[in-house]
Amino acid sequence: MFRKTLKTTAGVLFASAMCSGAQAQTLNYDVMSELFGEPVTNSATGKPQRASEVPASMVIITQDDIQRLPERDLPGILRHYAGVDMVRWTAGAQDVGIRGYNQPLSPRLLVLVDGRQVYLDHFGYTAWRTLPVQLDEIQQIELIRGPQSALYGFNAVSGVVNIITKNPLQQPTGFDVSVNTDFNGTDEVGAVFSFNRNDRVALRLSAGVGQEKETDYTEQYETTDDFFSTISYDAAEDIQLAGSVYFQFDAKTTGLMEFTHSHVNQLDMQPNFYTADARYRLSSARVRLERDTDWGLISASLYQNSGKLTSVGSSFAVADPEFIVPSENTVTVFQLQNLFTVGTKNTFRLSGEYRNNTLASSPDPRNGDTQYDVFSVSAMWDRAITPNLRSTAAVRLDNLELERTGEVDDIYWFTAEDFDRTITEVSYNVGLVWNAGERGLFRANASRGVQTPSLSEFGLTQLTGDPDNPSILDAGNPLLEPTIVQNYELGWDRALGSLADMRLGVFYQSSEDLKTFLSYHATLLPPEAPFASTRFENVGESSAWGMELELQGDAPFDLQWGLNYTYQSVNDDLVGITIERDYGEGLQTQRNRYTGFEESTPNHKVNARLHWERDDLRLGVFANYVDEVTYPDRYVIVNGTAPDSDISAYLALSFRADYQVNEDVNLSIVGRNVNFGSDGVRTNRATREESSFWVGLRANF
Amino acid sequence: MRNAIAASLAVFSFVWGEAAFAQMSERDLAIVGRALSFIEGSQSGERVVALIYDDAGQAEADALNAAMSGGYSARDITMVPRMVPLSDVSGGLAGADAAILLGGLSAGDAGISSTAASNGVLTVSSDMVCVQSGQCVMSLQSNPSVRIVVNESAASSASVSFTSAFSMMIERI
């Protein structure tokens, strides 16, 4: 039955209690998309919506889109979309930024798989190769540009990537396997098995194993500043395993149990542009229950991510091995949500979340655990003001209680008591969507996102040199303030006759209290600290504005085309942490921070694609243009000689050809960045990317 | 994105054929089939869909009946047509799961609405007037974008309810 109409003035909780029930159903993406003739999602507000009704700048990348792109990994897929900055630092390490501010170990993007965070909480970044998901099992990738903290909490400040996998309860039993190889050290195999028993119980098992040959950076890097002295891996290696059981207990109740494990060795790029040999051993377990009740659609989710992460950078080479242990991080999250309608025009979501996040003392193991508990409450109100005008308002309150257990060695500048701290922050999203018929669809929204410091930024203890007389201490900073991102944007979607469909978005964004990575030189000296130390710092503010223009259409001869252009301009107002040092040539003033986005964010980016398809053949050609950038150097000597690193604009050309051998087997030949050649093109601070060619085989049984 | 933009351009225009009333297209039919799968408690399988027509809707009914001949599959649902002339509504709706109002009936008919409600039948029309007047449970249009409107009162009378996700994605009056 539809719910009885209730007056909204009765109050949200009362209304929730009095509403008659709506039936629980996990969103059936395939059927819903066919029904409405467009993708559907619940990632923008928590409410099931057609893509056109979403009050945010959102891109939905379908499985079919994925199979058309000349890519093997998720960052590669994302780089073809407007507003996305993707940097491939090494074979294994890539970073994705939304609307600028990209950097190594980019902390501003929240990445989820079916709502479970897969970004790494100990340092707030995403190691993409660790994601326990195979491309073939993806239903769609939902990319939201702009802050979404009001729905997802901390760190969804530049955007969200929510990877939705296929629900085996909505799929037939089957087995998919895919193989890619370049016959030259880069190979990968992925397999997905789905078993559906009477639409009541379904199982999905997926596994992937791969290796990607590392570029020989030391020979190709053209300056005397050798960033890669610590290289030891000659390839990135990864294994991902995932097992999920889906339950349809009855018509109104669904459940999920899921376990994952990832095992990755790769060369990471750190924010100071040093590489590190990184080893990831990550596991997760999750249960989720959803039931339609007379009170609304209630869902509960409990998951735990645990990981052991070893990141050995060059500075460790002079550290005592006794004081180097892996980072052990455990995140436990419980979420409870009720989604319900009141009357015919209003949908509400009420939710609460508890999160415990613990990082054992590392790399120096002597200093107790850094941990916090977060209690959150949030609410969302979606109202259909008229059939063509819809408003959404969401607000969330997070209360973080930080602490450090145990004693801190007195060589560090802080004590355990410095961690007894509470952070309370409000985030919000408000939006309007107006469907003006043939004039198009107009969208306006404002949002406030909160990026809390990571546990490492709060509490890292890293000792270099003699433990009794350390040469320098790298330390967390329990006094760090969260970065606050405020975003305003306007969007306009419309059809340009039969020529093309257009999406246009304009945004303005400000970021307060940006954080910087550990500096190369000490920023704290005695008597401010017992020993020379460097620590994470807030370094000021920045603002950005930009636009995203997306066009796509059909052309004669069965051609489909797409073109998107991104303009973004960042204006930093950062505090320089300066120090004067005598290097034998007199005092020099150094700016000890690596943060700086004004020059490292490309102003212009263009992505273009052309597809042709007939019978069993499919061909696509792709172009990606990225404007010139300048990265901050590792240690900038203002009046000295160390220059910033200039990267010229580049154009990357790629292609993909597919042949459907029969109903079950597909062959592909892919060339990525084919114009880069074997010498490569320098695409970022560190890397000369080379051409990459591979063949792929996909089979479905 | 193309589909998304097309869908975003929902307007109040109706699908007018040569006749002076809204007509049910095959695309509409596919939407009806998928919507049936979101009725609460729905299982996969066959659904009997009554095509109720008057003289003005005879040709349209014949065309739909032909299109659905042998069963019209929409994912897990297979719609089996049943031709029901206006004169036989009282008997023709027994055992039906849904009824599509055609021809001059597409704007609604009090007698059909009452009979369908008592039989627990989902009434569907491609004329928005029908749902707005409460004489249909659902009206829909597929061009230029999909628009589905459900009358809660009519749905309640017919004891028809839809799943949460579907309910939150359509217009309800």
mmCIF file of N, CA, C and O in Angstrom, chain A residues 113 116 129-134 137 189-192 204-210 238-244 258-264 282-285:
data_model
loop_
_atom_site.group_PDB
_atom_site.id
_atom_site.type_symbol
_atom_site.label_atom_id
_atom_site.label_comp_id
_atom_site.label_asym_id
_atom_site.label_seq_id
_atom_site.Cartn_x
_atom_site.Cartn_y
_atom_site.Cartn_z
ATOM 1 N N VAL A 113 32.827 0.813 -2.364
ATOM 2 C CA VAL A 113 32.299 -0.293 -3.161
ATOM 3 C C VAL A 113 31.000 -0.727 -2.512
ATOM 4 O O VAL A 113 30.998 -1.178 -1.359
ATOM 5 N N ARG A 116 30.556 0.570 0.981
ATOM 6 C CA ARG A 116 31.626 0.335 1.963
ATOM 7 C C ARG A 116 32.874 1.096 1.526
ATOM 8 O O ARG A 116 33.312 0.954 0.396
ATOM 9 N N ARG A 129 44.688 -0.375 -6.739
ATOM 10 C CA ARG A 129 44.876 -1.803 -7.057
ATOM 11 C C ARG A 129 44.377 -2.715 -5.947
ATOM 12 O O ARG A 129 44.212 -3.910 -6.149
ATOM 13 N N THR A 130 44.158 -2.140 -4.748
ATOM 14 C CA THR A 130 43.693 -2.995 -3.654
ATOM 15 C C THR A 130 42.182 -3.203 -3.676
ATOM 16 O O THR A 130 41.679 -4.019 -2.912
ATOM 17 N N LEU A 131 41.488 -2.480 -4.522
ATOM 18 C CA LEU A 131 40.026 -2.590 -4.510
ATOM 19 C C LEU A 131 39.602 -4.003 -4.912
ATOM 20 O O LEU A 131 39.947 -4.470 -6.004
ATOM 21 N N PRO A 132 38.849 -4.668 -4.053
ATOM 22 C CA PRO A 132 38.503 -6.068 -4.323
ATOM 23 C C PRO A 132 37.310 -6.191 -5.263
ATOM 24 O O PRO A 132 36.272 -6.760 -4.911
ATOM 25 N N VAL A 133 37.463 -5.650 -6.440
ATOM 26 C CA VAL A 133 36.363 -5.688 -7.402
ATOM 27 C C VAL A 133 36.952 -5.837 -8.802
ATOM 28 O O VAL A 133 37.940 -5.179 -9.148
ATOM 29 N N GLN A 134 36.381 -6.741 -9.568
ATOM 30 C CA GLN A 134 36.798 -6.945 -10.959
ATOM 31 C C GLN A 134 35.912 -6.099 -11.871
ATOM 32 O O GLN A 134 34.717 -5.914 -11.587
ATOM 33 N N GLU A 137 32.407 -7.349 -12.813
ATOM 34 C CA GLU A 137 31.309 -7.478 -11.854
ATOM 35 C C GLU A 137 30.706 -6.132 -11.489
ATOM 36 O O GLU A 137 29.837 -6.050 -10.622
ATOM 37 N N VAL A 189 44.422 -11.600 -14.802
ATOM 38 C CA VAL A 189 43.305 -12.531 -14.971
ATOM 39 C C VAL A 189 42.263 -12.192 -13.915
ATOM 40 O O VAL A 189 42.601 -11.997 -12.740
ATOM 41 N N GLY A 190 41.039 -12.111 -14.329
ATOM 42 C CA GLY A 190 39.947 -11.877 -13.386
ATOM 43 C C GLY A 190 38.832 -12.865 -13.632
ATOM 44 O O GLY A 190 38.567 -13.237 -14.784
ATOM 45 N N ALA A 191 38.196 -13.303 -12.572
ATOM 46 C CA ALA A 191 37.103 -14.265 -12.721
ATOM 47 C C ALA A 191 36.000 -13.923 -11.727
ATOM 48 O O ALA A 191 36.272 -13.510 -10.592
ATOM 49 N N VAL A 192 34.775 -14.073 -12.178
ATOM 50 C CA VAL A 192 33.610 -13.810 -11.328
ATOM 51 C C VAL A 192 32.626 -14.954 -11.502
ATOM 52 O O VAL A 192 32.221 -15.277 -12.625
ATOM 53 N N ARG A 204 28.310 -14.741 -4.847
ATOM 54 C CA ARG A 204 29.245 -14.253 -5.860
ATOM 55 C C ARG A 204 30.661 -14.377 -5.315
ATOM 56 O O ARG A 204 30.951 -13.934 -4.205
ATOM 57 N N LEU A 205 31.491 -15.002 -6.109
ATOM 58 C CA LEU A 205 32.907 -15.112 -5.785
ATOM 59 C C LEU A 205 33.678 -14.435 -6.894
ATOM 60 O O LEU A 205 33.403 -14.668 -8.074
ATOM 61 N N SER A 206 34.626 -13.614 -6.516
ATOM 62 C CA SER A 206 35.445 -12.994 -7.558
ATOM 63 C C SER A 206 36.903 -12.999 -7.129
ATOM 64 O O SER A 206 37.216 -12.954 -5.936
ATOM 65 N N ALA A 207 37.738 -13.086 -8.118
ATOM 66 C CA ALA A 207 39.174 -13.117 -7.850
ATOM 67 C C ALA A 207 39.905 -12.455 -9.006
ATOM 68 O O ALA A 207 39.483 -12.548 -10.169
ATOM 69 N N GLY A 208 40.970 -11.791 -8.665
ATOM 70 C CA GLY A 208 41.806 -11.189 -9.699
ATOM 71 C C GLY A 208 43.260 -11.306 -9.310
ATOM 72 O O GLY A 208 43.612 -11.201 -8.126
ATOM 73 N N VAL A 209 44.081 -11.554 -10.272
ATOM 74 C CA VAL A 209 45.522 -11.570 -10.030
ATOM 75 C C VAL A 209 46.186 -10.876 -11.211
ATOM 76 O O VAL A 209 45.764 -11.056 -12.359
ATOM 77 N N GLY A 210 47.159 -10.065 -10.903
ATOM 78 C CA GLY A 210 47.781 -9.333 -12.000
ATOM 79 C C GLY A 210 49.151 -8.803 -11.645
ATOM 80 O O GLY A 210 49.549 -8.758 -10.479
ATOM 81 N N ASP A 238 49.281 -7.709 -7.741
ATOM 82 C CA ASP A 238 48.066 -7.614 -6.941
ATOM 83 C C ASP A 238 47.254 -8.894 -6.994
ATOM 84 O O ASP A 238 47.237 -9.602 -8.009
ATOM 85 N N ILE A 239 46.606 -9.167 -5.898
ATOM 86 C CA ILE A 239 45.626 -10.252 -5.799
ATOM 87 C C ILE A 239 44.427 -9.675 -5.059
ATOM 88 O O ILE A 239 44.584 -9.046 -4.004
ATOM 89 N N GLN A 240 43.244 -9.873 -5.617
ATOM 90 C CA GLN A 240 42.016 -9.466 -4.921
ATOM 91 C C GLN A 240 41.073 -10.656 -4.851
ATOM 92 O O GLN A 240 40.887 -11.365 -5.851
ATOM 93 N N LEU A 241 40.502 -10.862 -3.694
ATOM 94 C CA LEU A 241 39.533 -11.940 -3.492
ATOM 95 C C LEU A 241 38.300 -11.347 -2.825
ATOM 96 O O LEU A 241 38.417 -10.523 -1.910
ATOM 97 N N ALA A 242 37.141 -11.767 -3.267
ATOM 98 C CA ALA A 242 35.905 -11.290 -2.641
ATOM 99 C C ALA A 242 34.852 -12.387 -2.703
ATOM 100 O O ALA A 242 34.738 -13.099 -3.705
ATOM 101 N N GLY A 243 34.113 -12.525 -1.642
ATOM 102 C CA GLY A 243 32.998 -13.475 -1.598
ATOM 103 C C GLY A 243 31.802 -12.819 -0.934
ATOM 104 O O GLY A 243 31.934 -12.197 0.120
ATOM 105 N N SER A 244 30.657 -12.927 -1.576
ATOM 106 C CA SER A 244 29.444 -12.304 -1.043
ATOM 107 C C SER A 244 28.290 -13.287 -1.126
ATOM 108 O O SER A 244 28.159 -14.016 -2.117
ATOM 109 N N GLU A 258 29.622 -10.363 3.367
ATOM 110 C CA GLU A 258 30.687 -10.145 2.378
ATOM 111 C C GLU A 258 32.055 -10.202 3.055
ATOM 112 O O GLU A 258 32.227 -9.695 4.159
ATOM 113 N N PHE A 259 32.969 -10.821 2.381
ATOM 114 C CA PHE A 259 34.350 -10.881 2.860
ATOM 115 C C PHE A 259 35.276 -10.565 1.690
ATOM 116 O O PHE A 259 35.040 -11.024 0.571
ATOM 117 N N THR A 260 36.313 -9.806 1.976
ATOM 118 C CA THR A 260 37.273 -9.486 0.910
ATOM 119 C C THR A 260 38.695 -9.546 1.458
ATOM 120 O O THR A 260 38.925 -9.399 2.663
ATOM 121 N N HIS A 261 39.606 -9.738 0.543
ATOM 122 C CA HIS A 261 41.028 -9.665 0.908
ATOM 123 C C HIS A 261 41.817 -9.175 -0.307
ATOM 124 O O HIS A 261 41.547 -9.583 -1.441
ATOM 125 N N SER A 262 42.765 -8.311 -0.031
ATOM 126 C CA SER A 262 43.634 -7.810 -1.099
ATOM 127 C C SER A 262 45.085 -7.920 -0.665
ATOM 128 O O SER A 262 45.415 -7.714 0.505
ATOM 129 N N HIS A 263 45.900 -8.193 -1.630
ATOM 130 C CA HIS A 263 47.321 -8.414 -1.383
ATOM 131 C C HIS A 263 48.053 -7.713 -2.526
ATOM 132 O O HIS A 263 47.984 -8.144 -3.680
ATOM 133 N N VAL A 264 48.700 -6.611 -2.201
ATOM 134 C CA VAL A 264 49.305 -5.799 -3.265
ATOM 135 C C VAL A 264 50.724 -5.388 -2.860
ATOM 136 O O VAL A 264 50.953 -4.965 -1.726
ATOM 137 N N LEU A 282 45.054 -6.219 3.032
ATOM 138 C CA LEU A 282 43.790 -5.636 3.495
ATOM 139 C C LEU A 282 42.694 -6.689 3.525
ATOM 140 O O LEU A 282 42.619 -7.535 2.623
ATOM 141 N N SER A 283 41.858 -6.628 4.537
ATOM 142 C CA SER A 283 40.718 -7.532 4.630
ATOM 143 C C SER A 283 39.503 -6.746 5.085
ATOM 144 O O SER A 283 39.627 -5.700 5.734
ATOM 145 N N SER A 284 38.349 -7.267 4.748
ATOM 146 C CA SER A 284 37.116 -6.637 5.226
ATOM 147 C C SER A 284 36.045 -7.688 5.430
ATOM 148 O O SER A 284 36.077 -8.761 4.805
ATOM 149 N N ALA A 285 35.140 -7.382 6.315
ATOM 150 C CA ALA A 285 33.963 -8.235 6.528
ATOM 151 C C ALA A 285 32.766 -7.314 6.723
ATOM 152 O O ALA A 285 32.883 -6.247 7.345
#
